[in-house]
mmCIF file of C-alpha atoms in Angstrom:
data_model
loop_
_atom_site.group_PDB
_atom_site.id
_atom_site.type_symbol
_atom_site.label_atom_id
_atom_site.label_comp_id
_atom_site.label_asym_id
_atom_site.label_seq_id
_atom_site.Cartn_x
_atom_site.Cartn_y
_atom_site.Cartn_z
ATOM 1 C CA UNK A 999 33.139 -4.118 -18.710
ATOM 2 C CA UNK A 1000 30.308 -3.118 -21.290
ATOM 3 C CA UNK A 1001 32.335 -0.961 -23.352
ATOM 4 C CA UNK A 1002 31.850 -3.355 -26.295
ATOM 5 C CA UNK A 1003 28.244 -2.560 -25.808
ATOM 6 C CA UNK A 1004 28.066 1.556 -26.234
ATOM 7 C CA UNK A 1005 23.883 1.255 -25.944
ATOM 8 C CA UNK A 1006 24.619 -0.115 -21.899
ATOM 9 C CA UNK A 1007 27.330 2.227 -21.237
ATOM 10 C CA UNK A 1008 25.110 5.158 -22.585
ATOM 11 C CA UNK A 1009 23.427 6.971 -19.437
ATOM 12 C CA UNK A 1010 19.593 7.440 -18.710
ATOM 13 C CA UNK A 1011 18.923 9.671 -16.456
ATOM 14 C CA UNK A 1012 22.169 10.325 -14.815
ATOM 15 C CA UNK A 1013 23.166 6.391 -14.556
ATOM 16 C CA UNK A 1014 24.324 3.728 -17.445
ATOM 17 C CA UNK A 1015 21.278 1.746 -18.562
ATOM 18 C CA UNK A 1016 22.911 -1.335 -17.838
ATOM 19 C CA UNK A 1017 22.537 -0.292 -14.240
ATOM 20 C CA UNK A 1018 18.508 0.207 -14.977
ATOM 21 C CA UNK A 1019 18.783 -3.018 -16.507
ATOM 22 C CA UNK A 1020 20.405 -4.977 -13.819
ATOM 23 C CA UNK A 1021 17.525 -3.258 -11.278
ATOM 24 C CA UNK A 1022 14.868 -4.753 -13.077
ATOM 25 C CA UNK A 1023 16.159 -8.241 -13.702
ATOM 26 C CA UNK A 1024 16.754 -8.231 -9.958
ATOM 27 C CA UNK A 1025 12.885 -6.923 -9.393
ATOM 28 C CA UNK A 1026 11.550 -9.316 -12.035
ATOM 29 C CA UNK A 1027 13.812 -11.803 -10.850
ATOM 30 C CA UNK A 1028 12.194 -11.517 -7.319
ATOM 31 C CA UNK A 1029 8.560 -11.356 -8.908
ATOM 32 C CA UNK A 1030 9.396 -15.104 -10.826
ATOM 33 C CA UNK A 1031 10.081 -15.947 -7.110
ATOM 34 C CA UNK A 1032 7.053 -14.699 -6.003
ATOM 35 C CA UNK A 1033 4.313 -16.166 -8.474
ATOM 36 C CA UNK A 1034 6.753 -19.023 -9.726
ATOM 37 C CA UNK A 1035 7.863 -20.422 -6.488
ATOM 38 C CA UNK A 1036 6.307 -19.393 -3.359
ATOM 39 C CA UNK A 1037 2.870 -18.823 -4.634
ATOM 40 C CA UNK A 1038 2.528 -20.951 -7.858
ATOM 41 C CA UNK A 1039 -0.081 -22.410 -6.394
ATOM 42 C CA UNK A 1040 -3.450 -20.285 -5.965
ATOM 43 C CA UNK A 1041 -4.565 -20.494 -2.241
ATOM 44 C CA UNK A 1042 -5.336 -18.150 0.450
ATOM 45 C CA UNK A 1043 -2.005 -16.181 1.988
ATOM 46 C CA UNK A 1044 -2.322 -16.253 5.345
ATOM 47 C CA UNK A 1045 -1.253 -13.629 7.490
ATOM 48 C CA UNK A 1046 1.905 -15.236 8.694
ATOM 49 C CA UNK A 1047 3.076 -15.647 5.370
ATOM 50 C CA UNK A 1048 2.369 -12.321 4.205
ATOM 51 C CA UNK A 1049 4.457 -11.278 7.179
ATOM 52 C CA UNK A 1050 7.377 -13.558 6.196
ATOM 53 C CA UNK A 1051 6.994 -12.340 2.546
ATOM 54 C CA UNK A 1052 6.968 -8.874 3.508
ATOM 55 C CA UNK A 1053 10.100 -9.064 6.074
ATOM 56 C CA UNK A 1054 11.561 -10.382 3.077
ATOM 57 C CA UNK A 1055 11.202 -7.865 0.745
ATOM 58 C CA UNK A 1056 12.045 -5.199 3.238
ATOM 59 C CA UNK A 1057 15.245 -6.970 4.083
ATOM 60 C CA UNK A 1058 16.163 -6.860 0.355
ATOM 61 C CA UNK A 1059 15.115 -3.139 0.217
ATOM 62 C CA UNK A 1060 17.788 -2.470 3.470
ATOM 63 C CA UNK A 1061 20.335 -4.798 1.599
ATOM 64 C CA UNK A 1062 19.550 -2.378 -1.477
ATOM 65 C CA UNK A 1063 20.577 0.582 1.096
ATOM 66 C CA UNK A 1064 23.859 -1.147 2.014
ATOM 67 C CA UNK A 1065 24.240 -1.160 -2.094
ATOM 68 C CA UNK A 1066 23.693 2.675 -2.263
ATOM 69 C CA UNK A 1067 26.014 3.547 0.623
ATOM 70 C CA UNK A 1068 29.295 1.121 -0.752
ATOM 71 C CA UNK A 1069 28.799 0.858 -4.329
ATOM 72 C CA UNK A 1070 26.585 3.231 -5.979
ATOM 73 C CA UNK A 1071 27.805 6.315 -7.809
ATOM 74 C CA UNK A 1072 25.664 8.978 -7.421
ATOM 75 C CA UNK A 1073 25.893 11.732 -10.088
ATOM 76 C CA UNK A 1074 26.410 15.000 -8.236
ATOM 77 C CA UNK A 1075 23.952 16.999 -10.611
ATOM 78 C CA UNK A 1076 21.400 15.968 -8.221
ATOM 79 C CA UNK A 1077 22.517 16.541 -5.165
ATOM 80 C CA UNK A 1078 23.135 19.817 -3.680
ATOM 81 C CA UNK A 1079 26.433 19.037 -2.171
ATOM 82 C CA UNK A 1080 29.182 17.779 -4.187
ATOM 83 C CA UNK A 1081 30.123 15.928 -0.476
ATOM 84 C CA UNK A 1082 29.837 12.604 1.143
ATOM 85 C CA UNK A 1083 27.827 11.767 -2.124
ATOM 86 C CA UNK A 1084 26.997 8.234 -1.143
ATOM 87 C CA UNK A 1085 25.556 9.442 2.582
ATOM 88 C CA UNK A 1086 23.541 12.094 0.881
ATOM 89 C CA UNK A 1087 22.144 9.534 -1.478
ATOM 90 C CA UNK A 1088 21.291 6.532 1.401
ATOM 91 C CA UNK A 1089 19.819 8.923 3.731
ATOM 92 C CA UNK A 1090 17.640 9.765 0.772
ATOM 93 C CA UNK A 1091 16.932 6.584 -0.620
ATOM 94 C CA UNK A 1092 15.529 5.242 2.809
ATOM 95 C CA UNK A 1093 13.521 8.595 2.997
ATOM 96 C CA UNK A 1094 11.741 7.799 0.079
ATOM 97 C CA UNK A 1095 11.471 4.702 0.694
ATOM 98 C CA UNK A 1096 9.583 5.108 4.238
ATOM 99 C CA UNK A 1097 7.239 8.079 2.846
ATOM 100 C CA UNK A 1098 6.413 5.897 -0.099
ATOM 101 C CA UNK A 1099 5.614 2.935 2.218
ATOM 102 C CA UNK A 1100 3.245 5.372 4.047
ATOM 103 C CA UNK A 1101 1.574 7.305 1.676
ATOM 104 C CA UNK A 1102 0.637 3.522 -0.071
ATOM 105 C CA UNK A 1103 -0.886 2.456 3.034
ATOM 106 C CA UNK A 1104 -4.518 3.984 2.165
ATOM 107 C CA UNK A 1105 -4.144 1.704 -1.252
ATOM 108 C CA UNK A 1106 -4.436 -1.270 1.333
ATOM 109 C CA UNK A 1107 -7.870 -0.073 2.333
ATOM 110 C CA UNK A 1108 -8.959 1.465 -1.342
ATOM 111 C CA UNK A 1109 -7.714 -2.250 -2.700
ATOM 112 C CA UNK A 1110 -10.062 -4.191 -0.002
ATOM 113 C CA UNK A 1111 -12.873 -2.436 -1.420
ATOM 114 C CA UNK A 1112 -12.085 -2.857 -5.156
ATOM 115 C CA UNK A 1113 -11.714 -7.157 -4.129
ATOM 116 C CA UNK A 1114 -14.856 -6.635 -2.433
ATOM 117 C CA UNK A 1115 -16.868 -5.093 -4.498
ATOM 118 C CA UNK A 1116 -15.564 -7.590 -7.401
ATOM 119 C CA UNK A 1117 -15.947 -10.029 -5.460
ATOM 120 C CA UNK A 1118 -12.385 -11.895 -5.764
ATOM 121 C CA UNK A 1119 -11.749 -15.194 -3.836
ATOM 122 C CA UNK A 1120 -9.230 -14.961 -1.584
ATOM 123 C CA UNK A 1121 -7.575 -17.204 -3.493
ATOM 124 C CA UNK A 1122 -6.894 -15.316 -6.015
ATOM 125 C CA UNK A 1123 -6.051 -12.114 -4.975
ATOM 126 C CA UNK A 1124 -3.017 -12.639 -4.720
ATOM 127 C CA UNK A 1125 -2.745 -13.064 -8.483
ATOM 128 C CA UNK A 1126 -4.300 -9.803 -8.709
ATOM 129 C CA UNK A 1127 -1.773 -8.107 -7.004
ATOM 130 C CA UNK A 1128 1.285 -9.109 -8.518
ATOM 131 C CA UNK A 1129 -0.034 -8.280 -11.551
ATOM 132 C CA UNK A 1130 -0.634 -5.067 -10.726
ATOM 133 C CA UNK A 1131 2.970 -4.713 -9.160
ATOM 134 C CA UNK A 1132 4.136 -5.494 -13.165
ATOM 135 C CA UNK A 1133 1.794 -2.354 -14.048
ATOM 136 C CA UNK A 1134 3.211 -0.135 -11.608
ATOM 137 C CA UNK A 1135 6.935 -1.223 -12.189
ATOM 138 C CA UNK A 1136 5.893 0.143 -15.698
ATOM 139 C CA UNK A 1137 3.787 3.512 -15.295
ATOM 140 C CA UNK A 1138 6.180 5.053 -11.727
ATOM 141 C CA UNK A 1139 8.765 4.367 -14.726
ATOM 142 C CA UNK A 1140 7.123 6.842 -17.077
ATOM 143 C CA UNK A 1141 5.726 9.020 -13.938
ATOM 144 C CA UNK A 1142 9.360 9.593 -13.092
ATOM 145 C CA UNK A 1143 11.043 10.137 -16.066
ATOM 146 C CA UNK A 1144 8.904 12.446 -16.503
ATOM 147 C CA UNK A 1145 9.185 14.478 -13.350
ATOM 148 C CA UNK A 1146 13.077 14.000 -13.681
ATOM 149 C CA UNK A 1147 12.869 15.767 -16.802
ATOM 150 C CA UNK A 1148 10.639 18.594 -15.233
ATOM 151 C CA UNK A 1149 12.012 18.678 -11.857
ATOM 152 C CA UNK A 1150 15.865 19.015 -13.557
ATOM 153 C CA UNK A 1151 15.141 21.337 -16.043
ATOM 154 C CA UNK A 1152 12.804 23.428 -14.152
ATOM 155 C CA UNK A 1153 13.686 23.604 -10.719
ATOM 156 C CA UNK A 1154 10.974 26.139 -9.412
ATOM 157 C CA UNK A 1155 8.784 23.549 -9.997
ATOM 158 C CA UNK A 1156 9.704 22.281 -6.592
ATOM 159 C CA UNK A 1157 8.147 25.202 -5.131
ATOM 160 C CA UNK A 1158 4.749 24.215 -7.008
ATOM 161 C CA UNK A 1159 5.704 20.623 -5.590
ATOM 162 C CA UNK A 1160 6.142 21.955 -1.981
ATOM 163 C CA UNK A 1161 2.786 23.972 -2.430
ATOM 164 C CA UNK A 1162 1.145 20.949 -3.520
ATOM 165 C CA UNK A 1163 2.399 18.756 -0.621
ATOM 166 C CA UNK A 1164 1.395 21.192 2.272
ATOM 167 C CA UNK A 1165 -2.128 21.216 0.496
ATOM 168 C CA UNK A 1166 -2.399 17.693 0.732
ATOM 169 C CA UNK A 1167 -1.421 17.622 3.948
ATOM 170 C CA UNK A 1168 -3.752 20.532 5.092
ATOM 171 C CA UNK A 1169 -6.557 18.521 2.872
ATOM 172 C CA UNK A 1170 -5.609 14.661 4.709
ATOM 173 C CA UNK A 1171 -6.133 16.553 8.163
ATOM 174 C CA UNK A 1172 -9.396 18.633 7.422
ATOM 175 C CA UNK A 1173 -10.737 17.515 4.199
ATOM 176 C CA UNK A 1174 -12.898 14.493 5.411
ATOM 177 C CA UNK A 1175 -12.783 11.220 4.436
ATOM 178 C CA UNK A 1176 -13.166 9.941 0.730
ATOM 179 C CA UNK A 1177 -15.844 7.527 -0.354
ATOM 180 C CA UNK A 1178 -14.667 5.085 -3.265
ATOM 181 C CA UNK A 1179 -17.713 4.302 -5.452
ATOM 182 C CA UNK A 1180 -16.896 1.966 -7.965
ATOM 183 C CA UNK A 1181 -20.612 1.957 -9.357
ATOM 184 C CA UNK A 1182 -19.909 5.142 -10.592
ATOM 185 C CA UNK A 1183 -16.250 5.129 -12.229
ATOM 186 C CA UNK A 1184 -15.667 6.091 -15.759
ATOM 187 C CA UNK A 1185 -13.524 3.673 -16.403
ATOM 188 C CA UNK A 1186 -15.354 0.708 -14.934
ATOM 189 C CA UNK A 1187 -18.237 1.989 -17.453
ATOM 190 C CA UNK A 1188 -16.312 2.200 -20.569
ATOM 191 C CA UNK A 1189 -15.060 -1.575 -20.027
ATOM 192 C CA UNK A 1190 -18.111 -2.530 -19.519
ATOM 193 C CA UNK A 1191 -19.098 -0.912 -22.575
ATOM 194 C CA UNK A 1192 -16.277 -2.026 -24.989
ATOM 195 C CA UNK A 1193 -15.588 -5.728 -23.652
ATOM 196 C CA UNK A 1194 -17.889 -8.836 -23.007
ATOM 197 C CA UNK A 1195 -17.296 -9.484 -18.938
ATOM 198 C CA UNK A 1196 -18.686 -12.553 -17.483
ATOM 199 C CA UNK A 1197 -20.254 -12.154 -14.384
ATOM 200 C CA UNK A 1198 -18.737 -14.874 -11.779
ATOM 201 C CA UNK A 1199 -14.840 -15.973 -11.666
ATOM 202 C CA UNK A 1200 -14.574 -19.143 -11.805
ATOM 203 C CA UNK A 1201 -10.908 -19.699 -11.961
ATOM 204 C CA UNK A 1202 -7.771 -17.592 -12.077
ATOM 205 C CA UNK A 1203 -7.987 -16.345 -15.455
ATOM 206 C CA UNK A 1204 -8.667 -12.646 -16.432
ATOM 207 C CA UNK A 1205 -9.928 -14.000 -19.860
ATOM 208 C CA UNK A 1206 -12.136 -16.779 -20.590
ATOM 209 C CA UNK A 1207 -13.923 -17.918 -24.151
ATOM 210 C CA UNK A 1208 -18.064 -17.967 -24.556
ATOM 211 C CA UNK A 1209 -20.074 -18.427 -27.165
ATOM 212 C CA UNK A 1210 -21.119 -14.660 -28.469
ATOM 213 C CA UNK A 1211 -23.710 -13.175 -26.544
ATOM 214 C CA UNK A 1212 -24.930 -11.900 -29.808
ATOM 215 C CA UNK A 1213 -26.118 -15.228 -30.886
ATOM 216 C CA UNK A 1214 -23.378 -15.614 -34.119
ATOM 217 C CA UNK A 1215 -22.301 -19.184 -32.266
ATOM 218 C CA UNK A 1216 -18.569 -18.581 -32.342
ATOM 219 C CA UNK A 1217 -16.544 -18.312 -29.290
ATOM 220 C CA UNK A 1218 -15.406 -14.903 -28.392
ATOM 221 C CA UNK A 1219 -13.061 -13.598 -25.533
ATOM 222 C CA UNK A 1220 -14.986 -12.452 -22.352
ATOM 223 C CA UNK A 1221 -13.134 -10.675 -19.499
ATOM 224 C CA UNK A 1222 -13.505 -12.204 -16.037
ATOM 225 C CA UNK A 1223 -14.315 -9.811 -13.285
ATOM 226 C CA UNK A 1224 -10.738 -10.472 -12.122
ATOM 227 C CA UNK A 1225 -9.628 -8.248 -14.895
ATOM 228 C CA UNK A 1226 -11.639 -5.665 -13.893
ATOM 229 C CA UNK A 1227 -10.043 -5.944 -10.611
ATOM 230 C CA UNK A 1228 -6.738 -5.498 -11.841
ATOM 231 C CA UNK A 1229 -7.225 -2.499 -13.811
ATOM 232 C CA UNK A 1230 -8.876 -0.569 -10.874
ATOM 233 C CA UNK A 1231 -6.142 -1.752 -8.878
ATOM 234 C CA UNK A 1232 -3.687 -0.129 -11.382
ATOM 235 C CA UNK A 1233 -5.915 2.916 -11.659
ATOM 236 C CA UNK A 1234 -5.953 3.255 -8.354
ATOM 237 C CA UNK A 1235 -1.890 3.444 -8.419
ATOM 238 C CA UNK A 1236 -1.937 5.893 -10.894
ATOM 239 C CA UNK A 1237 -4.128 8.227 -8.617
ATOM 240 C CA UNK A 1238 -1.966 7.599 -5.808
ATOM 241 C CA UNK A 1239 1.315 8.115 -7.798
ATOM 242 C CA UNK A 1240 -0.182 11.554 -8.245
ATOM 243 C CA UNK A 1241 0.545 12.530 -4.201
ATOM 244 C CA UNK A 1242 3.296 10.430 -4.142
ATOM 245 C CA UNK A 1243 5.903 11.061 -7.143
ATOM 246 C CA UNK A 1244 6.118 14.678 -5.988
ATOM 247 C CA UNK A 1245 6.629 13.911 -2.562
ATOM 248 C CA UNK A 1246 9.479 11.649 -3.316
ATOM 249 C CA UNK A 1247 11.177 14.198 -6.036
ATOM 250 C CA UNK A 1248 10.829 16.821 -2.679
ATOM 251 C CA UNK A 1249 13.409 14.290 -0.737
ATOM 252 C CA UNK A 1250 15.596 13.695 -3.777
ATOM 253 C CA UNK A 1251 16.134 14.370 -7.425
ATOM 254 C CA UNK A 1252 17.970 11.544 -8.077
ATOM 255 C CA UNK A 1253 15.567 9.475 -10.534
ATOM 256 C CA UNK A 1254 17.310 6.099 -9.530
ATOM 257 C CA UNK A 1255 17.116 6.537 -5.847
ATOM 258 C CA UNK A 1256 13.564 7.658 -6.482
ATOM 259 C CA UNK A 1257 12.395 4.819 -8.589
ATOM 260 C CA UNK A 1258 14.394 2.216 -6.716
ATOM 261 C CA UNK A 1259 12.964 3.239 -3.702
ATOM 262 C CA UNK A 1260 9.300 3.299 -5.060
ATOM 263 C CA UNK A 1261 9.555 0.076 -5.990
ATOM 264 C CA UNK A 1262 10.703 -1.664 -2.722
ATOM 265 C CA UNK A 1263 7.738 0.194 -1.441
ATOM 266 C CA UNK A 1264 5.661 -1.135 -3.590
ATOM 267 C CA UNK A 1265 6.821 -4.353 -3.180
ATOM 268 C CA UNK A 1266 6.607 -4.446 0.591
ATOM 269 C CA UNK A 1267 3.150 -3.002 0.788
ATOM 270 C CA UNK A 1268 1.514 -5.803 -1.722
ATOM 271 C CA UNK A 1269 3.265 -8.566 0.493
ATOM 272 C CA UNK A 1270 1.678 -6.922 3.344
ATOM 273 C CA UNK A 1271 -1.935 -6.657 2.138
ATOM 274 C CA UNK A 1272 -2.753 -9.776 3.636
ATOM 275 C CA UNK A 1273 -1.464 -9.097 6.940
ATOM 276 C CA UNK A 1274 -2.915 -5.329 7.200
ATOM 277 C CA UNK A 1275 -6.159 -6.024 5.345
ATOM 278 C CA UNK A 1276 -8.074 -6.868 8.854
ATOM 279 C CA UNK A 1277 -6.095 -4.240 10.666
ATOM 280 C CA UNK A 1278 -5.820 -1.282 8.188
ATOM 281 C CA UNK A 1279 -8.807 0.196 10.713
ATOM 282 C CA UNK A 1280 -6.366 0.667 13.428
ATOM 283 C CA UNK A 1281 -4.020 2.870 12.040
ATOM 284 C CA UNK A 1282 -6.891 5.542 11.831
ATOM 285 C CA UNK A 1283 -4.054 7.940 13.260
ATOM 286 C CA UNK A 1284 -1.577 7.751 10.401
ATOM 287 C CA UNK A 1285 -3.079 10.139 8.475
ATOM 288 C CA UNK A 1286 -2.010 12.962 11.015
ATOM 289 C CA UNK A 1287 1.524 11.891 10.886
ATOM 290 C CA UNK A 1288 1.404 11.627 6.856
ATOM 291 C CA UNK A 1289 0.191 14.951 6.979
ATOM 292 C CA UNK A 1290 2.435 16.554 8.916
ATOM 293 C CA UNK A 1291 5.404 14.887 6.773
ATOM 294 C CA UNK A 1292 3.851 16.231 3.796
ATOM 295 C CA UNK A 1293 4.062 19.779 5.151
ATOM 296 C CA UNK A 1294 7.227 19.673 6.400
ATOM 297 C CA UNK A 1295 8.742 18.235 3.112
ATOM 298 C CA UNK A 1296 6.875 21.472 1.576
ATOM 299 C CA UNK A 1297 8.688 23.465 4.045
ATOM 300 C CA UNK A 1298 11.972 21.658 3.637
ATOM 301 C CA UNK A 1299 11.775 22.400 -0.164
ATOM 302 C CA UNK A 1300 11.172 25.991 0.124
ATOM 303 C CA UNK A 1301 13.484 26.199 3.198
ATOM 304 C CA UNK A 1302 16.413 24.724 0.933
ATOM 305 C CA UNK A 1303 15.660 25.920 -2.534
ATOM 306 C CA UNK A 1304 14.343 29.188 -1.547
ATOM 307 C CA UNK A 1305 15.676 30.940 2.037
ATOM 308 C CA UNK A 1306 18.761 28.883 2.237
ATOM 309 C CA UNK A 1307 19.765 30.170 -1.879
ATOM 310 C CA UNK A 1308 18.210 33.618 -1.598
ATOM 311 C CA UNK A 1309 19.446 35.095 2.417
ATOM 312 C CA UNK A 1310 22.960 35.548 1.970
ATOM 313 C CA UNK A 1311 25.114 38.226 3.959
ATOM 314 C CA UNK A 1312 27.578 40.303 2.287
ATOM 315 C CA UNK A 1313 30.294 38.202 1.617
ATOM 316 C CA UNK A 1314 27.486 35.659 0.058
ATOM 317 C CA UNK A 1315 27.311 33.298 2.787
ATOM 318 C CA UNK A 1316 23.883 31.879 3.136
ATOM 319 C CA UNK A 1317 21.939 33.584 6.332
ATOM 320 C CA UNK A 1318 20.128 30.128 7.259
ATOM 321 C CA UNK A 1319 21.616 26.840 7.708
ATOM 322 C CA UNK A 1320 21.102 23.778 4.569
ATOM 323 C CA UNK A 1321 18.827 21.545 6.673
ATOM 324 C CA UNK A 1322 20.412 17.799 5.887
ATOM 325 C CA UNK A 1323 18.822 14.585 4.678
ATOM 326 C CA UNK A 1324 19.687 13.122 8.200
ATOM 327 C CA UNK A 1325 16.721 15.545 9.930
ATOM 328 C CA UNK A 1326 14.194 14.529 6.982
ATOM 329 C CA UNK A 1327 14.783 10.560 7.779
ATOM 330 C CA UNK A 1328 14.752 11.051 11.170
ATOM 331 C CA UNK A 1329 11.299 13.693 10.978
ATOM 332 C CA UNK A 1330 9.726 10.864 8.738
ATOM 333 C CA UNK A 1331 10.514 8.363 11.114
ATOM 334 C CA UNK A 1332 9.127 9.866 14.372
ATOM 335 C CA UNK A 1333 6.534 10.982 12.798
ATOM 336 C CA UNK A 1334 4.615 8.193 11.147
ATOM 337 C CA UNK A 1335 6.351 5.521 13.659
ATOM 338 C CA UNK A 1336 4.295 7.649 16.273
ATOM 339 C CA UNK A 1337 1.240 8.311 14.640
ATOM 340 C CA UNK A 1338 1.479 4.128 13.851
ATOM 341 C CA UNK A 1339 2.297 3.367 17.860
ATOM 342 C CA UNK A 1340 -0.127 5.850 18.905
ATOM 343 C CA UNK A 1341 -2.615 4.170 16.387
ATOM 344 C CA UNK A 1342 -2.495 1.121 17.749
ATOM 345 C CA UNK A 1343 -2.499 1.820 21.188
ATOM 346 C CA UNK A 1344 -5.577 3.995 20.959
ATOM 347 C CA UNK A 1345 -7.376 1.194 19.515
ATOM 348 C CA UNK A 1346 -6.257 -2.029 21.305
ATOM 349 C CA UNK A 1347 -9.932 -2.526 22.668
ATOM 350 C CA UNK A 1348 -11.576 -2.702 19.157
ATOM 351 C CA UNK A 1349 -13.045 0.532 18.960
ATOM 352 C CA UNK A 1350 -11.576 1.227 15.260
ATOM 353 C CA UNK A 1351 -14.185 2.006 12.457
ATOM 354 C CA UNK A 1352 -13.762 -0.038 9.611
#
């Protein structure tokens, strides 16, 4: 079909880049929905709509599934049986795409305190957030690549993964909690240093012209404290991309299943912001449940890359069985779907700390 074309038909990480091309047309395709048509008018999103918005995109993410299981050709480099290619791949793309969903559940609560302390309308968060979806479309694409690269070339780098992951997990259970103090981020400082930032928002823009505060009398650009907003919210991904990216390259090493699947997490978790924001205090429990996922992925890895390659009997067959995808998708979901139930049940009357 694009064999007039030998750039598309070229691969990128194991797949044709028309494939990566088609993904995000689809993704920006569903963003021009988003801003252009449901929400091109700024206004608060209530929390039925950010329900109906986020059933939405996780129906597209399942639909995605079906797309992995019947048409998708997974490249067997990355998969450690050369079997039932497709079921190894689905099982691991809705993996991901559950522990992803999780672990960007704190950003909810981090994100609340960034539109706080900017003090963002409600109106206009929303604007905030898809633009910030566009920024982390761009830097999970360069977070990946790069762990493809690492993770393929150098696979006992898994192990440093899976030593990483049961630390975080160890450090989510018993480490405390961690205070966000924007007064006191670097980055917040040097914008404030380089750029002239205007201290109310008065519309939707992250830009706005003033006359110089230097007293020339020209009109120069002055950021809004929308844009500020915005580029905490994106540093914010970046620091949470940190726990994540490894934990997702522990359930697979395919880099399209893992960046597809980041996405529709990323996707589903902005579209629920609105509908979690005043309840993010009632899943105080999750953590445990993240935690414990997080560990057991670190086991898993050096289970499967370690005991399973390295015990062998005398005619080389391994001494301990491969555990499967199936257990990891079915661990994930007991585990945080319990820690979620048990959440909410243990604070039904209120009690929750915000």
């Amino acid at each position: 079909m694009f064999e007039s074309v030998p750039f598309l038909v070229a691969t990128y990480a194991g797949q044709p880049i028309w494939l990566w091309i088609a993904f995000l047309a689809f993704i920006g395709f569903l963003l021009w929905l988003d801003l252009g048509v449901v929400n091109k008018k700024d206004g608060v999103v209530s929390a039925k709509k950010s329900a109906v918005m986020w059933a939405s995109f996780a129906s597209i993410a399942i639909l995605f599934g079906a797309y992995v299981y019947w048409v998708y050709d997974p490249n067997p480099v990355y998969y450690m049986s050369p079997d039932n290619l497709n079921q190894q791949a689905v099982l691991q793309y809705f993996t991901g795409y559950l522990l992803e969903t999780a672990l960007a559940f704190d950003n909810i609560f981090v994100i609340g305190i960034i539109f706080t302390f900017f003090a963002v309308p409600r109106e206009y968060q929303h604007r905030v957030l898809f633009w910030g979806i566009m920024g982390a479309i761009v830097f999970r694409a360069i977070f990946i690549s790069l762990g493809a690269v690492i993770v393929n070339e150098f696979t006992w780098v898994l192990f440093i993964f899976a030593a990483f992951l049961m630390f975080t997990g160890w450090k989510m259970i018993f480490g405390g909690d961690q205070q966000v103090d924007l007064h006191e981020n670097r980055v917040l400082k040097f914008l404030k240093k380089r750029l002239h930032v205007t201290d109310t928002i008065e519309n939707h823009n992250f830009f706005v012209k003033g006359l110089d505060p230097k007293g020339s009398g020209r009109q120069v650009l002055f950021a809004t404290p929308l844009f500020l907003a915005l580029v905490m919210v994106e540093v914010v991904d970046v620091i949470f991309a940190v726990d994540s990216v490894p934990a997702i390259f522990a359930v697979t090493k395919d880099p399209f299943i893992v960046y597809t699947s980041n996405i529709f997490a990323i996707l589903g978790l902005r579209s629920m912001y609105f509908m979690l924001a005043e309840a993010v205090a009632r899943f105080r429990y999750l953590k445990y449940g993240l935690s414990a996922v997080l560990m057991l992925i670190g086991v898993k890895i050096i289970w499967n890359f370690g005991l399973y390659k390295a015990w062998k009997d005398m005619t080389g067959e391994p001494l301990v069985p491969y555990l499967e995808p199936q257990w990891s998708l079915l661990a994930t979901l007991a585990l945080i779907g319990g820690s979620m139930i048990y959440s909410w049940v243990k604070t039904h009357d209120g009690t929750a700390k915000p």
